[in-house]
Coordinates of C-alpha atoms in Angstrom, one line a residue:
Chain A
X169 CA 115.8 63.2 25.3
X170 CA 118.3 65.2 23.4
X171 CA 118.4 68.9 22.5
X172 CA 117.7 67.7 18.9
X173 CA 114.4 66.2 19.9
X174 CA 113.5 69.3 21.9
X175 CA 114.2 71.6 19.0
X176 CA 112.2 69.4 16.6
X177 CA 109.2 69.5 19.1
X178 CA 109.4 73.3 19.5
X179 CA 109.5 73.7 15.7
X180 CA 106.2 71.9 15.4
X181 CA 104.6 75.3 16.3
X182 CA 106.1 76.9 13.2
X183 CA 109.4 78.4 12.1
X184 CA 111.7 79.8 14.7
X185 CA 115.2 81.2 14.8
X186 CA 118.1 80.0 17.0
X187 CA 117.8 82.4 19.9
X188 CA 114.1 81.8 20.1
X189 CA 114.6 78.0 20.2
X190 CA 117.2 78.3 22.8
X191 CA 115.0 80.5 25.1
X192 CA 112.0 78.3 24.7
X193 CA 114.0 75.1 25.3
X194 CA 115.4 76.6 28.6
X195 CA 112.0 77.8 29.7
X196 CA 110.4 74.4 29.2
X197 CA 113.2 72.8 31.3
X198 CA 112.8 75.4 34.0
X199 CA 116.4 76.4 33.4
X200 CA 117.6 72.9 34.5
X201 CA 119.1 72.4 31.1
X202 CA 121.0 75.5 30.1
X203 CA 122.2 75.9 26.5
X204 CA 124.7 78.3 25.1
X205 CA 123.9 79.8 21.7
X206 CA 126.8 77.9 20.1
X207 CA 125.2 74.5 21.1
X208 CA 121.9 75.8 19.7
X209 CA 123.4 76.6 16.3
X210 CA 125.4 73.3 16.2
X211 CA 122.2 71.4 16.8
X212 CA 120.4 73.3 14.1
X213 CA 123.3 72.7 11.7
X214 CA 123.1 69.0 12.3
X215 CA 119.3 68.9 12.0
X216 CA 119.6 70.7 8.7
X217 CA 122.3 68.4 7.5
X218 CA 120.1 65.4 8.3
X219 CA 117.2 66.9 6.3
X220 CA 114.9 67.3 9.3
X221 CA 114.7 71.1 9.2
X222 CA 115.3 73.7 6.5
X223 CA 115.9 77.4 6.7
X224 CA 113.0 79.5 5.5
X225 CA 113.4 82.7 3.5
X226 CA 112.2 85.8 5.1
X227 CA 111.3 89.0 3.2
X228 CA 113.4 91.0 5.6
X229 CA 117.1 90.4 4.8
X230 CA 118.1 91.7 8.3
X231 CA 115.9 89.1 10.1
X232 CA 117.8 86.2 11.8
X233 CA 117.6 83.0 9.9
X234 CA 114.5 80.9 10.8
X235 CA 114.1 77.2 10.5
X236 CA 111.1 75.0 9.8
X237 CA 110.4 71.2 10.0
X238 CA 110.7 69.3 6.8
X239 CA 108.3 66.3 6.2
X240 CA 111.0 64.0 7.5
X241 CA 111.3 66.2 10.6
X242 CA 107.6 66.1 11.2
X243 CA 107.7 62.3 11.0
X244 CA 110.6 62.2 13.4
X245 CA 108.7 64.4 16.0
X246 CA 105.6 62.2 15.5
X247 CA 107.5 59.0 16.3
X248 CA 109.2 60.7 19.3
X249 CA 105.8 61.6 20.8
X250 CA 104.6 58.0 20.2
X251 CA 107.5 56.3 21.9
X252 CA 107.9 56.2 25.7
X253 CA 111.0 57.7 27.4
X254 CA 113.3 54.6 27.8
X255 CA 114.0 53.3 31.2
X256 CA 117.4 51.8 31.0
X257 CA 119.8 51.0 33.8
X258 CA 118.9 53.2 36.8
X259 CA 121.0 56.3 37.3
X260 CA 123.4 56.2 40.1
X261 CA 121.6 57.2 43.3
X262 CA 124.0 58.8 45.7
X263 CA 121.6 58.8 48.6
X264 CA 120.7 55.2 48.2
X265 CA 124.3 54.2 48.1
X266 CA 125.1 56.3 51.1
X267 CA 122.4 54.6 53.1
X268 CA 123.4 51.2 51.9
X269 CA 126.9 51.9 53.2
X270 CA 125.6 53.4 56.4
X271 CA 123.5 50.3 57.4
X272 CA 126.5 48.0 56.8
X273 CA 129.1 50.1 58.6
X274 CA 129.4 49.4 62.3
X275 CA 129.0 52.4 64.6
X276 CA 127.1 54.6 62.1
X277 CA 124.0 56.3 63.5
X278 CA 121.8 55.6 60.5
X279 CA 118.8 57.5 62.0
X280 CA 120.9 60.6 62.3
X281 CA 121.9 60.1 58.6
X282 CA 118.2 59.8 57.7
X283 CA 117.3 62.8 59.9
X284 CA 119.9 65.0 58.3
X285 CA 118.8 64.0 54.8
X286 CA 115.2 64.5 55.6
X287 CA 115.8 68.0 56.7
X288 CA 117.8 68.8 53.5
X289 CA 115.3 67.2 51.2
X290 CA 112.4 69.0 52.9
X291 CA 114.2 72.3 52.6
X292 CA 114.6 71.7 48.9
X293 CA 110.9 70.8 48.7
X294 CA 110.1 74.0 50.5
X295 CA 112.1 75.9 48.0
X296 CA 110.3 74.4 45.0
X297 CA 107.0 75.0 46.7
X298 CA 107.8 78.6 47.4
X299 CA 108.7 79.0 43.7
X300 CA 105.3 77.5 42.8
X301 CA 103.6 79.8 45.2
X302 CA 105.4 82.9 44.0
X303 CA 103.8 82.4 40.6
X304 CA 107.1 83.5 39.2
X305 CA 106.5 81.3 36.2
X306 CA 106.1 82.2 32.6
X307 CA 102.9 84.1 31.8
X308 CA 100.7 82.5 29.2
X309 CA 100.8 84.5 26.0
X310 CA 98.7 84.4 22.9
X311 CA 101.7 82.8 21.1
X312 CA 102.4 80.4 24.0
X313 CA 99.1 79.8 25.8
X314 CA 100.4 76.8 27.9
X315 CA 103.7 78.4 29.0
X316 CA 102.4 78.7 32.6
X317 CA 101.1 75.1 32.6
X318 CA 104.4 73.8 31.2
X319 CA 106.4 75.6 33.9
X320 CA 104.1 74.4 36.7
X321 CA 104.5 70.8 35.5
X322 CA 108.3 71.1 35.5
X323 CA 108.1 72.3 39.0
X324 CA 105.6 69.6 40.0
X325 CA 108.1 67.0 38.7
X326 CA 110.8 68.3 41.0
X327 CA 108.3 68.5 43.9
X328 CA 107.1 64.9 43.3
X329 CA 110.6 63.5 43.1
X330 CA 111.6 65.2 46.4
X331 CA 108.4 63.9 47.9
X332 CA 109.3 60.4 46.8
X333 CA 112.7 60.8 48.4
X334 CA 111.0 61.8 51.7
X335 CA 108.7 58.7 51.5
X336 CA 111.7 56.5 50.9
X337 CA 113.4 58.0 53.9
X338 CA 110.3 57.2 56.0
X339 CA 110.5 53.7 54.6
X340 CA 114.2 53.4 55.5
X341 CA 113.3 54.5 59.0
X342 CA 110.5 52.0 59.5
X343 CA 112.6 49.2 58.0
X344 CA 115.4 50.1 60.5
X345 CA 113.0 50.1 63.4
X346 CA 111.7 46.6 62.3
X347 CA 115.2 45.3 61.9
X348 CA 116.2 46.5 65.3
X349 CA 113.1 44.9 66.9
X350 CA 113.7 41.5 65.3
X351 CA 117.3 41.5 66.3
X352 CA 116.4 42.4 69.9
X353 CA 117.5 45.9 69.4
X354 CA 121.0 45.5 70.7
X355 CA 123.0 44.8 67.6
X356 CA 121.2 47.0 65.1
X357 CA 123.0 50.3 64.3
X358 CA 119.6 52.0 64.3
X359 CA 119.2 51.4 68.1
X360 CA 122.3 53.4 69.1
X361 CA 120.4 56.6 69.7
X362 CA 116.8 55.4 70.2
X363 CA 115.2 57.2 73.1
X364 CA 113.5 55.3 75.8
X365 CA 110.1 55.8 74.4
X366 CA 111.0 53.5 71.6
X367 CA 111.3 50.7 74.1
X368 CA 107.6 50.8 74.7
X369 CA 105.9 47.5 75.7
X370 CA 104.7 46.9 72.1
X371 CA 108.2 47.5 70.8
X372 CA 109.7 44.6 72.6
X373 CA 106.8 42.1 72.0
Chain B
X136 CA 109.7 94.2 75.8
X137 CA 111.4 93.3 72.6
X138 CA 110.1 94.0 69.1
X139 CA 109.3 90.3 68.4
X140 CA 105.5 89.8 68.3
X141 CA 104.0 87.6 71.0
X142 CA 103.8 84.1 69.6
X143 CA 100.2 83.1 69.0
X144 CA 101.1 79.7 70.4
X145 CA 104.0 78.8 72.7
X146 CA 104.7 75.3 73.9
X147 CA 107.2 75.0 76.8
X148 CA 108.6 71.8 78.0
X149 CA 105.4 70.1 76.9
X150 CA 105.2 66.6 78.2
X151 CA 102.3 64.1 78.2
X152 CA 102.5 60.7 79.8
X153 CA 99.6 58.2 79.6
X154 CA 99.3 55.4 82.1
X155 CA 101.7 54.2 84.7
X156 CA 104.2 51.5 85.5
X157 CA 104.5 48.9 82.7
X158 CA 101.7 50.4 80.6
X159 CA 103.2 53.9 80.8
X160 CA 103.5 55.6 77.4
X161 CA 105.5 58.8 77.0
X162 CA 103.4 60.3 74.3
X163 CA 105.3 63.6 74.2
X164 CA 108.4 64.7 76.0
X165 CA 109.8 68.2 76.5
X166 CA 108.5 69.9 73.4
X167 CA 109.4 73.6 72.9
X168 CA 107.7 75.3 70.0
X169 CA 106.6 78.8 69.1
X170 CA 104.2 79.8 66.3
X171 CA 104.0 83.5 65.5
X172 CA 101.3 85.3 63.6
X173 CA 101.9 84.9 59.9
X174 CA 103.7 81.6 60.5
X175 CA 102.7 78.1 59.4
X176 CA 104.5 75.3 61.2
X177 CA 104.2 71.7 60.0
X178 CA 104.4 68.7 62.3
X179 CA 105.5 65.4 60.7
X180 CA 106.4 62.0 62.1
X181 CA 105.4 58.3 61.9
X182 CA 102.0 57.3 63.4
X183 CA 102.3 57.1 67.2
X184 CA 105.0 59.7 67.3
X185 CA 102.9 62.2 69.2
X186 CA 101.6 64.5 66.4
X187 CA 97.9 64.4 67.4
X188 CA 98.8 64.5 71.1
X189 CA 100.7 67.7 70.4
X190 CA 97.8 69.2 68.5
X191 CA 95.3 68.3 71.2
X192 CA 97.5 69.8 74.0
X193 CA 98.0 73.0 71.9
X194 CA 94.2 73.3 71.5
X195 CA 93.4 72.7 75.1
X196 CA 91.6 69.5 74.3
X197 CA 94.0 67.5 76.5
X198 CA 96.0 68.6 79.6
X199 CA 99.8 68.2 79.7
X200 CA 101.5 66.1 82.4
X201 CA 104.2 68.8 82.6
X202 CA 105.0 72.0 80.8
X203 CA 103.0 74.8 79.5
X204 CA 100.8 75.9 76.6
X205 CA 100.4 79.6 76.0
X206 CA 97.9 80.9 73.6
X207 CA 98.5 84.6 72.8
X208 CA 100.4 84.8 76.1
X209 CA 97.8 83.1 78.3
X210 CA 98.8 79.9 79.9
X211 CA 96.1 77.3 79.5
X212 CA 96.9 75.4 82.7
X213 CA 96.3 78.6 84.7
X214 CA 92.7 78.8 83.6
X215 CA 89.7 77.1 85.0
X216 CA 87.9 74.6 82.8
X217 CA 85.3 77.2 81.9
X218 CA 87.8 79.8 81.0
X219 CA 89.7 77.3 78.9
X220 CA 86.6 76.4 77.0
X221 CA 85.9 80.1 76.4
X222 CA 89.4 80.7 75.1
X223 CA 89.2 77.7 72.8
X224 CA 86.0 79.0 71.3
X225 CA 87.3 82.5 70.9
X226 CA 90.9 82.0 69.8
X227 CA 91.4 78.5 68.5
X228 CA 90.1 76.9 65.3
X229 CA 90.4 73.3 64.4
X230 CA 90.4 71.7 61.0
X231 CA 90.1 67.9 60.8
X232 CA 90.7 65.3 58.1
X233 CA 87.0 64.5 57.9
X234 CA 85.8 68.2 58.0
X235 CA 83.6 67.8 61.1
X236 CA 80.8 70.0 59.7
X237 CA 77.3 69.6 61.0
X238 CA 75.3 68.1 58.2
X239 CA 72.0 69.8 59.2
X240 CA 73.5 73.3 59.1
X241 CA 74.3 75.3 56.0
X242 CA 77.9 76.4 55.3
X243 CA 77.2 79.8 56.8
X244 CA 75.5 78.3 59.9
X245 CA 78.5 76.0 60.4
X246 CA 80.9 78.9 60.2
X247 CA 78.9 81.1 62.6
X248 CA 78.4 78.3 65.1
X249 CA 81.4 79.1 67.3
X250 CA 80.4 82.8 67.4
X251 CA 76.9 82.0 68.5
X252 CA 78.2 79.5 71.1
X253 CA 80.2 82.4 72.3
X254 CA 77.0 84.4 72.8
X255 CA 77.4 86.8 69.9
X256 CA 74.0 88.0 68.6
X257 CA 73.2 86.8 65.0
X258 CA 73.2 90.5 63.9
X259 CA 76.9 90.7 64.9
X260 CA 77.8 87.2 63.8
X261 CA 76.4 87.5 60.3
X262 CA 79.0 90.0 58.9
X263 CA 81.8 88.1 60.4
X264 CA 80.5 84.9 58.9
X265 CA 80.1 86.5 55.5
X266 CA 83.7 87.8 55.7
X267 CA 85.1 84.4 56.7
X268 CA 83.3 82.7 53.8
X269 CA 84.4 85.4 51.4
X270 CA 88.1 84.8 52.6
X271 CA 87.9 81.2 51.5
X272 CA 86.1 82.0 48.2
X273 CA 82.8 80.5 49.1
X274 CA 80.4 83.5 49.4
X275 CA 78.2 82.0 46.8
X276 CA 77.9 78.7 48.7
X277 CA 76.8 80.1 52.0
X278 CA 73.4 78.5 51.9
X279 CA 74.5 75.1 50.8
X280 CA 74.5 72.1 53.1
X281 CA 77.7 70.1 53.5
X282 CA 76.4 67.2 51.4
X283 CA 75.9 69.7 48.6
X284 CA 79.6 70.7 48.6
X285 CA 82.6 68.9 47.3
X286 CA 85.3 67.6 49.7
X287 CA 87.5 70.6 48.9
X288 CA 84.7 73.0 49.5
X289 CA 83.8 71.4 52.8
X290 CA 87.4 71.8 54.0
X291 CA 87.2 75.5 52.9
X292 CA 84.1 75.9 55.1
X293 CA 86.0 74.2 57.9
X294 CA 88.9 76.7 57.5
X295 CA 86.5 79.6 57.4
X296 CA 84.9 78.3 60.7
X297 CA 88.3 77.9 62.2
X298 CA 89.2 81.5 61.5
X299 CA 85.9 83.3 61.9
X300 CA 85.7 86.5 64.0
X301 CA 88.6 87.0 66.4
X302 CA 90.2 83.5 66.0
X303 CA 93.8 83.6 64.9
X304 CA 95.2 80.2 65.7
X305 CA 94.4 77.4 63.4
X306 CA 95.3 73.8 64.3
X307 CA 94.9 71.4 61.3
X308 CA 95.1 67.7 61.7
X309 CA 95.7 66.0 58.3
X310 CA 93.3 68.5 56.6
X311 CA 94.2 67.0 53.2
X312 CA 93.8 63.4 54.2
X313 CA 90.5 62.9 52.5
X314 CA 91.2 64.9 49.4
X315 CA 92.8 64.1 46.1
X316 CA 96.2 65.5 45.3
X317 CA 95.1 68.7 43.4
X318 CA 92.3 69.6 45.9
X319 CA 94.6 68.9 48.8
X320 CA 97.1 71.3 47.4
X321 CA 94.3 74.0 47.0
X322 CA 93.4 73.5 50.6
X323 CA 96.9 73.9 51.8
X324 CA 97.3 77.0 49.6
X325 CA 94.3 78.4 51.2
X326 CA 95.6 77.7 54.7
X327 CA 98.8 79.3 53.7
X328 CA 96.9 82.4 52.4
X329 CA 95.0 82.7 55.7
X330 CA 98.2 82.5 57.6
X331 CA 99.8 85.1 55.4
X332 CA 96.9 87.3 56.3
X333 CA 98.0 87.2 60.0
X334 CA 96.8 83.9 61.5
X335 CA 99.1 81.4 63.1
X336 CA 98.9 77.8 61.9
X337 CA 100.0 74.4 63.1
X338 CA 99.6 71.7 60.4
X339 CA 99.9 68.0 61.1
X340 CA 100.5 66.0 58.0
X341 CA 102.3 62.9 56.9
X342 CA 102.8 64.2 53.4
X343 CA 105.9 66.2 52.8
X344 CA 104.4 67.8 49.8
X345 CA 102.0 69.7 52.0
X346 CA 104.5 70.2 54.8
X347 CA 106.6 72.1 52.2
X348 CA 104.1 74.9 52.3
X349 CA 105.0 75.6 55.9
X350 CA 107.7 78.0 57.1
X351 CA 109.2 75.3 59.4
X352 CA 108.7 71.7 59.9
X353 CA 109.1 69.7 63.1
X354 CA 109.7 66.0 62.9
X355 CA 108.6 64.0 65.9
X356 CA 109.8 60.6 66.8
X357 CA 108.7 58.7 69.9
X358 CA 107.3 62.0 71.3
X359 CA 110.4 64.0 70.9
X360 CA 111.6 66.4 68.2
X361 CA 113.9 64.4 66.0
X362 CA 114.7 67.2 63.5
X363 CA 113.4 70.6 62.8
X364 CA 113.9 72.5 59.6
X365 CA 113.5 76.0 58.4
X366 CA 115.3 78.3 56.1
X367 CA 116.0 77.6 52.5
X368 CA 118.6 76.0 50.3
X369 CA 118.2 78.6 47.6
X370 CA 117.3 76.2 44.9
X371 CA 115.0 78.9 43.5
X372 CA 118.0 80.6 42.1
X373 CA 119.0 77.4 40.2
X374 CA 115.8 77.0 38.4
X375 CA 113.8 79.7 36.7
X376 CA 111.3 80.1 34.0
X377 CA 112.8 83.4 33.1
X378 CA 115.7 82.7 30.7
X379 CA 116.6 86.3 30.0
X380 CA 117.7 86.8 33.6
X381 CA 115.2 89.5 34.5
X382 CA 112.5 89.4 37.3

C-alpha cells in the first residue's frame, strides 16, 4: 500500500483537506506510519496531477482547500479494494536469520537465544495487550462510527504477529529437542544447557 | 513487617518427584513464585513441563516432595488433610478448560456450591452468589442450567464460582482451551478484571496471546523456570490512535 492509496480510500467518505487526511491516515495505522504535512500535500498534488482527485470550492474563502475523488479516482479505489495485497519476496526476518546462524554456529546456546527472544516478544505482546485493555483507542464518532473498531484491528494485527512469533519460537525449541534426541544429544548445540530432567527415560528412547 | 502485602500465594523451593529409580520423573524442581493480590501470573511451557503439577500443588490437590506452598501466609504442608480441604474450599477457586460445572445444577447453584459445602446457610450464601454472578455479568442467567449457556458463559459461571464469597485465589488451567478466539479473550479479560478487583490469579496457558494479559509470565521447561518476564518494553508510546499528541 502507498500513502496515495490510503488517501484515495479515505476520500471515499467525502471531501477532506490535507490536515484531516493526514490525521486520519495516521489514526488508521495506529501511528505506525507517521506522515509529515509536506508529504501529505505532495501526495495530494500528485493525485490531482493524475486526475484522481480535484479540489472542491468552498463558500468560505478562509477554509483550507478540500479535495474530492474524481470518477477516475473512484475507479482506482474500487480496483484497489478488489485486488489482494501482493505477497512478493518475503521481507528480511532478522530473528529467523539470527536463529539460522545460531543453530549452525558451534558453542552457541540456542535455547538461551530462544528464551531471551521469547521474553522480549512476550513483553511486546503484553504492551499491545495493555494498550488494548486501556481502551485508549479512538472513540467512535458520528462522522467516524468505526474508528474504535479500526484501531482495535490494527492492534490485533500486532498482537497476532507477536503471537505467531511466540509459536514459531516454541516450534524452534521442539525442533531443537528432537534434533538433539536423534543425534544422541551429545553433539547438538541445544543440549549444552539441558537440565537433567530432559534426560528422562522417554527422552533417550 | 514491611509495607508489601502478604502474597496470596507463595511457592518456596517447590519440588515434586514422581516414582523412583529408573522411572523417576522430576516433574517440578525448586520453584519460587509469589502471587500478590491484584496480580495475575501466567505459566507457560511445553506439555510435560510441569504447568499442571505446579497448579495442583498450589491448590493443595497434590503434595510437594519438598518445599512449601503458602496460601495467604498459611503453609499447606503444616495442615491436616481436613484443614487443607477446608482451606481449599474457603480460599482457592479453580477454573478448568472443560468448565467442570455440575449439569443438574443451575448457574446460581453451581456458584453457591462451595459456600454450602463449607456449611454456610442458604440465606447467607444467596447474596454472595448473586454478587459473584453479577461480577461476571450473568445476573440474568442465574437460573439457567449449564447446557443452556454458551461456552463463554459457562466459563464465566466457573469464574464466579472460583471467586464466590471469601475466595481470593483463582487457579486457572487452560480456561480458554475450549473457547473460540474472541470468547477466549473475553474470558481472560474477565479474569483480569476480577484480579484487578483484588483477587490473585495463576493462569496456565499455552497461548501467548492470553498470557499477555498477565502481569508476569513464567516459562517452565522440564520442571524448572526457564525464563520469567515482567515489566514492559514501552511499545505503547510508539503506537497510538491519538495523532494530535494528547491523552
